[in-house]
mmCIF file of C-alpha atoms and ligand atoms in Angstrom:
data_model
loop_
_atom_site.group_PDB
_atom_site.id
_atom_site.type_symbol
_atom_site.label_atom_id
_atom_site.label_comp_id
_atom_site.label_asym_id
_atom_site.label_seq_id
_atom_site.Cartn_x
_atom_site.Cartn_y
_atom_site.Cartn_z
ATOM 1 C CA MET E 1 21.051 15.526 -10.914
ATOM 2 C CA SER E 2 17.815 14.462 -9.271
ATOM 3 C CA MET E 3 17.567 11.081 -7.608
ATOM 4 C CA ILE E 4 14.948 9.892 -10.074
ATOM 5 C CA THR E 5 17.252 10.778 -13.003
ATOM 6 C CA ARG E 6 20.125 8.888 -11.380
ATOM 7 C CA ILE E 7 17.899 5.840 -10.720
ATOM 8 C CA ALA E 8 16.671 5.945 -14.332
ATOM 9 C CA GLU E 9 20.281 5.966 -15.586
ATOM 10 C CA LEU E 10 21.467 3.115 -13.416
ATOM 11 C CA ILE E 11 18.410 0.937 -14.108
ATOM 12 C CA ARG E 12 19.485 0.974 -17.757
ATOM 13 C CA GLU E 13 22.840 -0.533 -16.791
ATOM 14 C CA HIS E 14 21.355 -3.664 -15.216
ATOM 15 C CA ASP E 15 19.385 -6.462 -16.844
ATOM 16 C CA ASP E 16 17.678 -8.896 -14.509
ATOM 17 C CA TYR E 17 15.207 -7.530 -11.975
ATOM 18 C CA THR E 18 13.131 -8.677 -9.051
ATOM 19 C CA VAL E 19 10.423 -6.167 -8.204
ATOM 20 C CA ILE E 20 9.266 -6.567 -4.585
ATOM 21 C CA ALA E 21 5.778 -5.677 -3.278
ATOM 22 C CA HIS E 22 5.101 -5.206 0.424
ATOM 23 C CA ILE E 23 3.415 -7.707 2.744
ATOM 24 C CA ALA E 24 -0.387 -7.465 3.055
ATOM 25 C CA PRO E 25 -0.259 -5.992 -0.460
ATOM 26 C CA ASP E 26 -2.520 -3.103 -1.457
ATOM 27 C CA GLY E 27 -3.411 -1.664 -4.857
ATOM 28 C CA ASP E 28 -0.495 0.757 -4.932
ATOM 29 C CA THR E 29 2.226 -1.793 -4.292
ATOM 30 C CA ILE E 30 0.761 -4.517 -6.583
ATOM 31 C CA CYS E 31 -0.079 -2.234 -9.493
ATOM 32 C CA SER E 32 3.152 -0.201 -9.268
ATOM 33 C CA CYS E 33 5.086 -3.486 -9.357
ATOM 34 C CA MET E 34 3.145 -4.740 -12.374
ATOM 35 C CA ALA E 35 3.696 -1.447 -14.196
ATOM 36 C CA LEU E 36 7.434 -1.615 -13.422
ATOM 37 C CA LYS E 37 7.635 -5.160 -14.754
ATOM 38 C CA LEU E 38 5.965 -4.121 -18.033
ATOM 39 C CA GLY E 39 8.176 -0.997 -18.337
ATOM 40 C CA LEU E 40 11.382 -2.919 -17.662
ATOM 41 C CA GLU E 41 10.406 -5.612 -20.181
ATOM 42 C CA GLN E 42 9.604 -2.933 -22.755
ATOM 43 C CA ILE E 43 13.235 -1.731 -22.654
ATOM 44 C CA GLY E 44 14.568 -5.277 -22.950
ATOM 45 C CA LYS E 45 15.120 -6.189 -19.298
ATOM 46 C CA LYS E 46 14.009 -9.320 -17.500
ATOM 47 C CA ALA E 47 11.683 -8.702 -14.554
ATOM 48 C CA GLN E 48 9.722 -10.803 -12.050
ATOM 49 C CA VAL E 49 7.351 -9.496 -9.373
ATOM 50 C CA VAL E 50 7.376 -11.128 -5.954
ATOM 51 C CA CYS E 51 5.268 -10.727 -2.845
ATOM 52 C CA ASP E 52 5.433 -12.525 0.475
ATOM 53 C CA ASN E 53 1.617 -12.809 0.556
ATOM 54 C CA ARG E 54 -0.879 -13.798 -2.087
ATOM 55 C CA VAL E 55 -2.406 -11.084 -4.266
ATOM 56 C CA PRO E 56 -5.930 -10.283 -2.977
ATOM 57 C CA PRO E 57 -8.707 -11.573 -5.300
ATOM 58 C CA MET E 58 -9.953 -8.022 -5.968
ATOM 59 C CA PHE E 59 -6.948 -7.627 -8.295
ATOM 60 C CA ALA E 60 -7.640 -10.815 -10.233
ATOM 61 C CA PHE E 61 -9.158 -8.861 -13.145
ATOM 62 C CA LEU E 62 -5.699 -7.377 -13.746
ATOM 63 C CA GLU E 63 -4.363 -10.297 -15.755
ATOM 64 C CA GLU E 64 -0.654 -9.944 -14.975
ATOM 65 C CA SER E 65 -1.418 -10.265 -11.252
ATOM 66 C CA TYR E 66 -1.412 -14.028 -11.881
ATOM 67 C CA PHE E 67 2.288 -13.788 -12.571
ATOM 68 C CA VAL E 68 3.178 -12.390 -9.152
ATOM 69 C CA LYS E 69 5.419 -14.979 -7.536
ATOM 70 C CA THR E 70 5.765 -16.025 -3.928
ATOM 71 C CA MET E 71 9.080 -16.821 -2.310
ATOM 72 C CA PRO E 72 9.594 -20.551 -2.977
ATOM 73 C CA ASP E 73 9.182 -20.035 -6.770
ATOM 74 C CA VAL E 74 11.620 -17.179 -7.018
ATOM 75 C CA LYS E 75 15.062 -17.155 -8.568
ATOM 76 C CA ARG E 76 17.616 -14.705 -7.246
ATOM 77 C CA THR E 77 18.547 -11.813 -9.481
ATOM 78 C CA GLU E 78 21.409 -9.306 -9.402
ATOM 79 C CA SER E 79 19.015 -6.363 -9.096
ATOM 80 C CA CYS E 80 16.022 -5.710 -6.845
ATOM 81 C CA ILE E 81 13.532 -2.833 -6.609
ATOM 82 C CA ALA E 82 11.468 -2.473 -3.396
ATOM 83 C CA VAL E 83 8.156 -0.805 -4.221
ATOM 84 C CA ASP E 84 6.000 1.109 -1.709
ATOM 85 C CA CYS E 85 7.951 -0.508 1.177
ATOM 86 C CA ALA E 86 8.478 1.972 4.023
ATOM 87 C CA ASP E 87 11.241 -0.179 5.533
ATOM 88 C CA ARG E 88 13.007 -3.501 4.954
ATOM 89 C CA LEU E 89 10.579 -5.379 7.180
ATOM 90 C CA ARG E 90 7.727 -4.533 4.822
ATOM 91 C CA MET E 91 9.300 -6.876 2.243
ATOM 92 C CA GLY E 92 8.730 -9.836 4.599
ATOM 93 C CA THR E 93 10.836 -12.842 3.600
ATOM 94 C CA CYS E 94 11.490 -11.194 0.197
ATOM 95 C CA ALA E 95 14.008 -9.023 2.072
ATOM 96 C CA LYS E 96 16.430 -11.954 1.645
ATOM 97 C CA LEU E 97 16.409 -11.388 -2.108
ATOM 98 C CA PHE E 98 16.926 -7.669 -1.650
ATOM 99 C CA ASP E 99 19.820 -8.140 0.755
ATOM 100 C CA ALA E 100 21.537 -10.643 -1.563
ATOM 101 C CA ALA E 101 21.261 -8.425 -4.648
ATOM 102 C CA SER E 102 24.201 -6.373 -5.934
ATOM 103 C CA PHE E 103 22.093 -3.443 -7.177
ATOM 104 C CA THR E 104 19.124 -2.319 -5.054
ATOM 105 C CA VAL E 105 16.610 0.481 -5.437
ATOM 106 C CA CYS E 106 13.777 1.629 -3.182
ATOM 107 C CA LEU E 107 10.820 3.587 -4.611
ATOM 108 C CA ASP E 108 8.428 4.853 -1.945
ATOM 109 C CA HIS E 109 6.307 7.728 -0.647
ATOM 110 C CA HIS E 110 5.986 7.035 3.107
ATOM 111 C CA GLY E 111 7.146 9.758 5.490
ATOM 112 C CA THR E 112 8.467 7.123 7.893
ATOM 113 C CA ASN E 113 10.871 5.757 5.250
ATOM 114 C CA ILE E 114 14.445 6.771 6.170
ATOM 115 C CA GLY E 115 15.723 5.285 2.920
ATOM 116 C CA PHE E 116 17.384 1.939 2.198
ATOM 117 C CA GLY E 117 19.069 0.283 -0.761
ATOM 118 C CA ASP E 118 21.863 1.571 -3.007
ATOM 119 C CA LEU E 119 19.573 4.236 -4.403
ATOM 120 C CA PHE E 120 16.273 5.388 -3.009
ATOM 121 C CA CYS E 121 13.564 7.828 -4.031
ATOM 122 C CA VAL E 122 11.197 8.578 -1.163
ATOM 123 C CA ASP E 123 8.856 11.260 -2.464
ATOM 124 C CA THR E 124 6.331 12.049 0.283
ATOM 125 C CA THR E 125 4.499 14.470 -2.025
ATOM 126 C CA ALA E 126 3.459 11.553 -4.240
ATOM 127 C CA ALA E 127 -0.081 10.328 -3.530
ATOM 128 C CA ALA E 128 1.008 6.836 -4.541
ATOM 129 C CA THR E 129 4.247 5.070 -5.438
ATOM 130 C CA GLY E 130 2.536 4.723 -8.818
ATOM 131 C CA GLU E 131 3.134 8.458 -9.310
ATOM 132 C CA ILE E 132 6.875 7.917 -8.762
ATOM 133 C CA VAL E 133 6.924 5.006 -11.240
ATOM 134 C CA TYR E 134 5.248 7.299 -13.807
ATOM 135 C CA LEU E 135 7.920 9.970 -13.267
ATOM 136 C CA LEU E 136 10.677 7.333 -13.441
ATOM 137 C CA PHE E 137 9.285 5.996 -16.731
ATOM 138 C CA LYS E 138 9.299 9.528 -18.167
ATOM 139 C CA GLU E 139 12.990 9.798 -17.230
ATOM 140 C CA MET E 140 13.760 6.326 -18.609
ATOM 141 C CA GLY E 141 11.976 7.010 -21.906
ATOM 142 C CA VAL E 142 9.535 4.147 -21.353
ATOM 143 C CA ASP E 143 6.465 4.530 -23.563
ATOM 144 C CA ILE E 144 3.530 4.624 -21.153
ATOM 145 C CA ASP E 145 1.116 2.587 -23.252
ATOM 146 C CA SER E 146 -2.414 1.625 -22.214
ATOM 147 C CA ASP E 147 -1.248 -1.619 -20.525
ATOM 148 C CA ILE E 148 1.159 0.264 -18.273
ATOM 149 C CA ALA E 149 -1.321 3.131 -17.809
ATOM 150 C CA ARG E 150 -3.988 0.738 -16.506
ATOM 151 C CA TYR E 151 -1.694 -0.325 -13.683
ATOM 152 C CA LEU E 152 -0.469 3.140 -12.825
ATOM 153 C CA TYR E 153 -4.013 4.492 -12.773
ATOM 154 C CA CYS E 154 -5.090 1.692 -10.385
ATOM 155 C CA ALA E 155 -2.073 2.358 -8.129
ATOM 156 C CA ILE E 156 -2.982 6.040 -7.935
ATOM 157 C CA ILE E 157 -6.695 5.604 -7.287
ATOM 158 C CA ALA E 158 -5.925 3.004 -4.632
ATOM 159 C CA ASP E 159 -3.789 5.309 -2.487
ATOM 160 C CA SER E 160 -5.588 8.594 -3.158
ATOM 161 C CA GLY E 161 -9.022 7.220 -2.215
ATOM 162 C CA GLN E 162 -10.064 7.714 -5.830
ATOM 163 C CA PHE E 163 -8.668 11.266 -5.718
ATOM 164 C CA ALA E 164 -10.505 12.167 -2.507
ATOM 165 C CA TYR E 165 -7.705 12.135 0.096
ATOM 166 C CA SER E 166 -5.532 15.102 1.067
ATOM 167 C CA ASN E 167 -2.537 13.515 -0.698
ATOM 168 C CA THR E 168 -4.179 14.205 -4.084
ATOM 169 C CA THR E 169 -2.338 17.122 -5.743
ATOM 170 C CA PRO E 170 -2.597 18.882 -9.082
ATOM 171 C CA ARG E 171 0.300 16.672 -10.212
ATOM 172 C CA THR E 172 -1.693 13.549 -9.262
ATOM 173 C CA MET E 173 -4.561 14.758 -11.416
ATOM 174 C CA ARG E 174 -2.265 15.682 -14.326
ATOM 175 C CA ILE E 175 -0.629 12.256 -14.264
ATOM 176 C CA ALA E 176 -4.060 10.575 -14.047
ATOM 177 C CA ALA E 177 -5.261 12.685 -16.990
ATOM 178 C CA ASP E 178 -2.213 11.641 -18.997
ATOM 179 C CA LEU E 179 -2.895 8.001 -18.186
ATOM 180 C CA LEU E 180 -6.545 8.360 -19.306
ATOM 181 C CA GLU E 181 -5.291 9.859 -22.585
ATOM 182 C CA THR E 182 -3.859 6.438 -23.481
ATOM 183 C CA GLY E 183 -7.442 5.250 -23.901
ATOM 184 C CA ILE E 184 -7.891 3.231 -20.714
ATOM 185 C CA ASP E 185 -11.388 2.959 -19.285
ATOM 186 C CA GLY E 186 -11.204 4.799 -15.954
ATOM 187 C CA ASN E 187 -14.793 4.020 -15.025
ATOM 188 C CA GLU E 188 -14.158 0.278 -15.530
ATOM 189 C CA LEU E 189 -11.162 0.397 -13.164
ATOM 190 C CA HIS E 190 -12.979 2.377 -10.453
ATOM 191 C CA THR E 191 -15.917 -0.034 -10.679
ATOM 192 C CA LYS E 192 -13.836 -3.232 -10.668
ATOM 193 C CA LEU E 193 -11.811 -2.048 -7.677
ATOM 194 C CA TYR E 194 -14.363 -0.170 -5.587
ATOM 195 C CA SER E 195 -17.909 -1.100 -6.618
ATOM 196 C CA SER E 196 -17.593 -4.860 -6.907
ATOM 197 C CA ASP E 197 -17.526 -5.995 -3.303
ATOM 198 C CA PRO E 198 -18.393 -9.552 -2.303
ATOM 199 C CA VAL E 199 -21.286 -9.623 0.134
ATOM 200 C CA SER E 200 -18.873 -11.022 2.756
ATOM 201 C CA LYS E 201 -17.195 -7.618 2.764
ATOM 202 C CA LEU E 202 -20.452 -5.919 3.708
ATOM 203 C CA ARG E 203 -21.102 -8.534 6.371
ATOM 204 C CA ILE E 204 -17.674 -7.898 7.929
ATOM 205 C CA LYS E 205 -18.362 -4.149 7.812
ATOM 206 C CA ALA E 206 -21.622 -4.804 9.694
ATOM 207 C CA ARG E 207 -19.708 -6.661 12.414
ATOM 208 C CA ALA E 208 -17.132 -3.886 12.588
ATOM 209 C CA ILE E 209 -19.913 -1.334 13.108
ATOM 210 C CA ASN E 210 -21.437 -3.557 15.775
ATOM 211 C CA ASN E 211 -18.137 -3.620 17.693
ATOM 212 C CA LEU E 212 -17.588 0.152 17.349
ATOM 213 C CA GLN E 213 -16.388 2.115 20.362
ATOM 214 C CA LEU E 214 -16.349 5.899 20.425
ATOM 215 C CA PHE E 215 -14.137 8.019 22.690
ATOM 216 C CA ALA E 216 -13.506 11.749 23.296
ATOM 217 C CA ASP E 217 -17.004 12.941 22.353
ATOM 218 C CA GLY E 218 -16.959 10.828 19.235
ATOM 219 C CA LYS E 219 -13.665 12.215 17.939
ATOM 220 C CA ILE E 220 -12.066 8.778 18.173
ATOM 221 C CA ALA E 221 -13.572 5.624 16.665
ATOM 222 C CA VAL E 222 -12.061 2.206 17.346
ATOM 223 C CA THR E 223 -13.307 -1.231 16.376
ATOM 224 C CA VAL E 224 -12.069 -4.787 16.638
ATOM 225 C CA ILE E 225 -12.389 -7.563 14.079
ATOM 226 C CA THR E 226 -11.517 -11.014 15.314
ATOM 227 C CA GLN E 227 -10.863 -14.180 13.297
ATOM 228 C CA ARG E 228 -14.257 -15.347 14.603
ATOM 229 C CA ASP E 229 -15.904 -12.281 13.021
ATOM 230 C CA ILE E 230 -14.151 -12.997 9.743
ATOM 231 C CA LEU E 231 -15.219 -16.623 9.839
ATOM 232 C CA ALA E 232 -18.823 -15.804 10.777
ATOM 233 C CA ALA E 233 -19.048 -13.301 7.910
ATOM 234 C CA GLY E 234 -17.595 -15.830 5.480
ATOM 235 C CA ALA E 235 -14.975 -13.169 4.803
ATOM 236 C CA SER E 236 -11.234 -13.175 4.186
ATOM 237 C CA ASN E 237 -8.561 -10.957 5.759
ATOM 238 C CA GLU E 238 -8.579 -8.781 2.637
ATOM 239 C CA ASP E 239 -12.269 -7.999 3.155
ATOM 240 C CA THR E 240 -11.245 -5.908 6.215
ATOM 241 C CA GLU E 241 -9.632 -3.280 3.951
ATOM 242 C CA GLY E 242 -11.424 0.070 3.908
ATOM 243 C CA ILE E 243 -13.025 -0.209 7.352
ATOM 244 C CA ALA E 244 -10.744 2.383 8.970
ATOM 245 C CA GLU E 245 -11.742 4.824 6.194
ATOM 246 C CA MET E 246 -15.398 4.015 6.745
ATOM 247 C CA LEU E 247 -15.069 4.914 10.475
ATOM 248 C CA ARG E 248 -13.212 8.140 9.616
ATOM 249 C CA GLY E 249 -16.260 9.008 7.546
ATOM 250 C CA ILE E 250 -18.370 9.480 10.714
ATOM 251 C CA ASP E 251 -19.067 13.227 11.048
ATOM 252 C CA THR E 252 -17.570 13.615 14.553
ATOM 253 C CA VAL E 253 -14.483 11.434 13.992
ATOM 254 C CA GLU E 254 -10.947 12.837 13.729
ATOM 255 C CA LEU E 255 -9.041 9.608 14.389
ATOM 256 C CA SER E 256 -10.161 6.075 13.535
ATOM 257 C CA ALA E 257 -8.576 2.692 14.075
ATOM 258 C CA VAL E 258 -9.350 -0.946 13.346
ATOM 259 C CA ILE E 259 -7.693 -3.757 15.256
ATOM 260 C CA LYS E 260 -7.669 -6.853 13.090
ATOM 261 C CA GLU E 261 -6.779 -10.213 14.536
ATOM 262 C CA GLN E 262 -4.462 -12.102 12.170
ATOM 263 C CA ARG E 263 -4.483 -15.849 11.608
ATOM 264 C CA ASP E 264 -1.385 -16.218 13.798
ATOM 265 C CA GLY E 265 -3.113 -14.426 16.698
ATOM 266 C CA ALA E 266 -1.186 -11.126 16.304
ATOM 267 C CA PHE E 267 -3.142 -7.889 15.801
ATOM 268 C CA LYS E 268 -2.752 -5.576 12.839
ATOM 269 C CA VAL E 269 -3.808 -2.029 13.535
ATOM 270 C CA SER E 270 -4.950 0.305 10.763
ATOM 271 C CA MET E 271 -5.304 3.995 11.626
ATOM 272 C CA ARG E 272 -6.643 7.008 9.733
ATOM 273 C CA SER E 273 -6.837 10.709 10.625
ATOM 274 C CA GLN E 274 -9.168 13.346 9.220
ATOM 275 C CA ASN E 275 -7.662 16.819 9.882
ATOM 276 C CA ILE E 276 -5.700 16.527 13.078
ATOM 277 C CA GLY E 277 -3.356 13.970 14.584
ATOM 278 C CA ASN E 278 -0.387 12.228 12.999
ATOM 279 C CA VAL E 279 -1.096 8.507 12.956
ATOM 280 C CA ALA E 280 2.329 7.695 11.485
ATOM 281 C CA ALA E 281 3.854 8.955 14.768
ATOM 282 C CA ILE E 282 1.709 6.448 16.696
ATOM 283 C CA ALA E 283 2.560 3.645 14.281
ATOM 284 C CA ARG E 284 6.267 4.363 14.667
ATOM 285 C CA LYS E 285 6.039 3.940 18.461
ATOM 286 C CA PHE E 286 4.824 0.372 17.882
ATOM 287 C CA GLY E 287 7.392 -0.462 15.202
ATOM 288 C CA GLY E 288 5.120 0.280 12.218
ATOM 289 C CA GLY E 289 4.884 3.234 9.864
ATOM 290 C CA GLY E 290 2.967 4.962 7.124
ATOM 291 C CA HIS E 291 1.653 8.448 6.389
ATOM 292 C CA GLU E 292 0.357 11.234 8.607
ATOM 293 C CA ARG E 293 -3.257 10.407 7.579
ATOM 294 C CA ALA E 294 -2.921 6.599 7.135
ATOM 295 C CA ALA E 295 -0.616 4.314 9.033
ATOM 296 C CA GLY E 296 -0.408 0.921 10.678
ATOM 297 C CA TYR E 297 1.494 -1.580 12.788
ATOM 298 C CA THR E 298 1.320 -5.171 13.913
ATOM 299 C CA ILE E 299 1.577 -6.216 17.543
ATOM 300 C CA ALA E 300 1.777 -9.710 19.051
ATOM 301 C CA ARG E 301 0.207 -8.946 22.449
ATOM 302 C CA PRO E 302 -3.175 -9.717 24.027
ATOM 303 C CA LEU E 303 -6.174 -7.800 22.678
ATOM 304 C CA THR E 304 -6.786 -5.780 25.881
ATOM 305 C CA TYR E 305 -3.187 -4.565 25.872
ATOM 306 C CA CYS E 306 -3.481 -3.673 22.169
ATOM 307 C CA LEU E 307 -6.773 -1.817 22.674
ATOM 308 C CA ASN E 308 -5.645 0.068 25.782
ATOM 309 C CA THR E 309 -2.299 1.222 24.387
ATOM 310 C CA LEU E 310 -3.919 2.218 21.112
ATOM 311 C CA THR E 311 -6.696 4.307 22.695
ATOM 312 C CA ASP E 312 -4.167 5.950 25.040
ATOM 313 C CA GLU E 313 -2.037 6.965 22.071
ATOM 314 C CA LEU E 314 -5.034 8.171 20.038
ATOM 315 C CA LEU E 315 -6.249 10.311 22.956
ATOM 316 C CA ARG E 316 -2.750 11.761 23.373
ATOM 317 C CA GLU E 317 -2.487 12.544 19.667
ATOM 318 C CA LEU E 318 -5.791 14.392 19.814
ATOM 319 C CA ASP E 319 -4.321 16.713 22.481
ATOM 320 C CA VAL E 320 -1.082 17.462 20.659
HETATM 321 P P1 5GP N 401 -3.286 0.040 6.046
HETATM 322 O O1 5GP N 401 -3.907 0.515 7.315
HETATM 323 O O2 5GP N 401 -4.162 0.313 4.858
HETATM 324 O O3 5GP N 401 -2.802 -1.366 6.146
HETATM 325 O O4 5GP N 401 -1.974 0.901 5.844
HETATM 326 C C1 5GP N 401 -1.990 2.310 5.827
HETATM 327 C C2 5GP N 401 -0.633 2.820 5.464
HETATM 328 O O5 5GP N 401 0.310 2.511 6.470
HETATM 329 C C3 5GP N 401 -0.083 2.220 4.173
HETATM 330 O O6 5GP N 401 0.608 3.207 3.459
HETATM 331 C C4 5GP N 401 0.836 1.133 4.639
HETATM 332 O O7 5GP N 401 1.887 0.934 3.739
HETATM 333 C C5 5GP N 401 1.337 1.678 5.996
HETATM 334 N N1 5GP N 401 1.520 0.584 6.967
HETATM 335 C C6 5GP N 401 0.571 -0.239 7.432
HETATM 336 N N2 5GP N 401 1.103 -1.137 8.312
HETATM 337 C C7 5GP N 401 2.413 -0.845 8.389
HETATM 338 C C8 5GP N 401 3.527 -1.428 9.104
HETATM 339 O O8 5GP N 401 3.373 -2.396 9.883
HETATM 340 N N3 5GP N 401 4.757 -0.857 8.907
HETATM 341 C C9 5GP N 401 4.942 0.208 8.082
HETATM 342 N N4 5GP N 401 6.166 0.690 7.936
HETATM 343 N N5 5GP N 401 3.941 0.759 7.381
HETATM 344 C C10 5GP N 401 2.688 0.256 7.518
HETATM 345 MN MN1 MN N 402 1.478 3.464 -1.299
#
């Protein structure tokens, strides 16, 4: 029996769920969680979605995102599902709920995930965890109606770069086609998520381009965004999403990275690779994780240390 079949069976035997998104939530984790909540409720279960951080405003048009809870408002439940979390730490303080639950499941697609929880499905061939939720719903007999499809479609376009990244497979496209068949407006979702940027996001991009450093004949691009940059651009931390991809889009670049100063003074590093270099391997060295082509970590050290160690690792990865 496949793991997804086993998970589908056991989910039916439990009633009260907490669905946990990862910290610094992205479209895949938020939308996969919302889809799971709707699917669980459809088969008569109780479900709440929790996240250690607030849901970024770009998801506000997805109505149910208002119901995502943060830790102080959360009641404990017997069952927890971690969604798109490569390790326990990615749940932030919500890990407490997971550890206290009597039935725990992990649904994820990160290569650095060694598996945790009573049952786990880590499918690294899935472009998004949303793909795994789709397959799980098929096993569970959940009717993927247009409300659920909207969320799964958003989860998939978020992590596949709107079907442009190398993680997009024929299966990704087939699932997306099936979701569109429910009557959802794909163009509306692409536009709301990726062509509705506040001007502050463009201003922070401009600052990131200003701070750009190129190494190794332009094969490596690194930039730094400080809290001062964010303030001066009138931007929020979420507005820094997508900058690593933008740098990878430079014709000479194989490896790109953005060092983002957090409000607490730590630095969050986002890395992307084009055709060569495994950025998940670098992330792992610093206690983070992710995928071969997209990974990250957070480091509470001075900026010069962060920049030097990062560029050393990127240069080494280029030579591998
Ligand atoms: P981003 O750079 O967009 O924040 O993240 C890229 C990918 O790496 C995502 O799949 C994300 O889940 C993963 N990732 C980012 N930061 C971390 C981290 O600190 N730990 C782990 N395990 N994964 C991370
Ligand atoms: Mn994901």
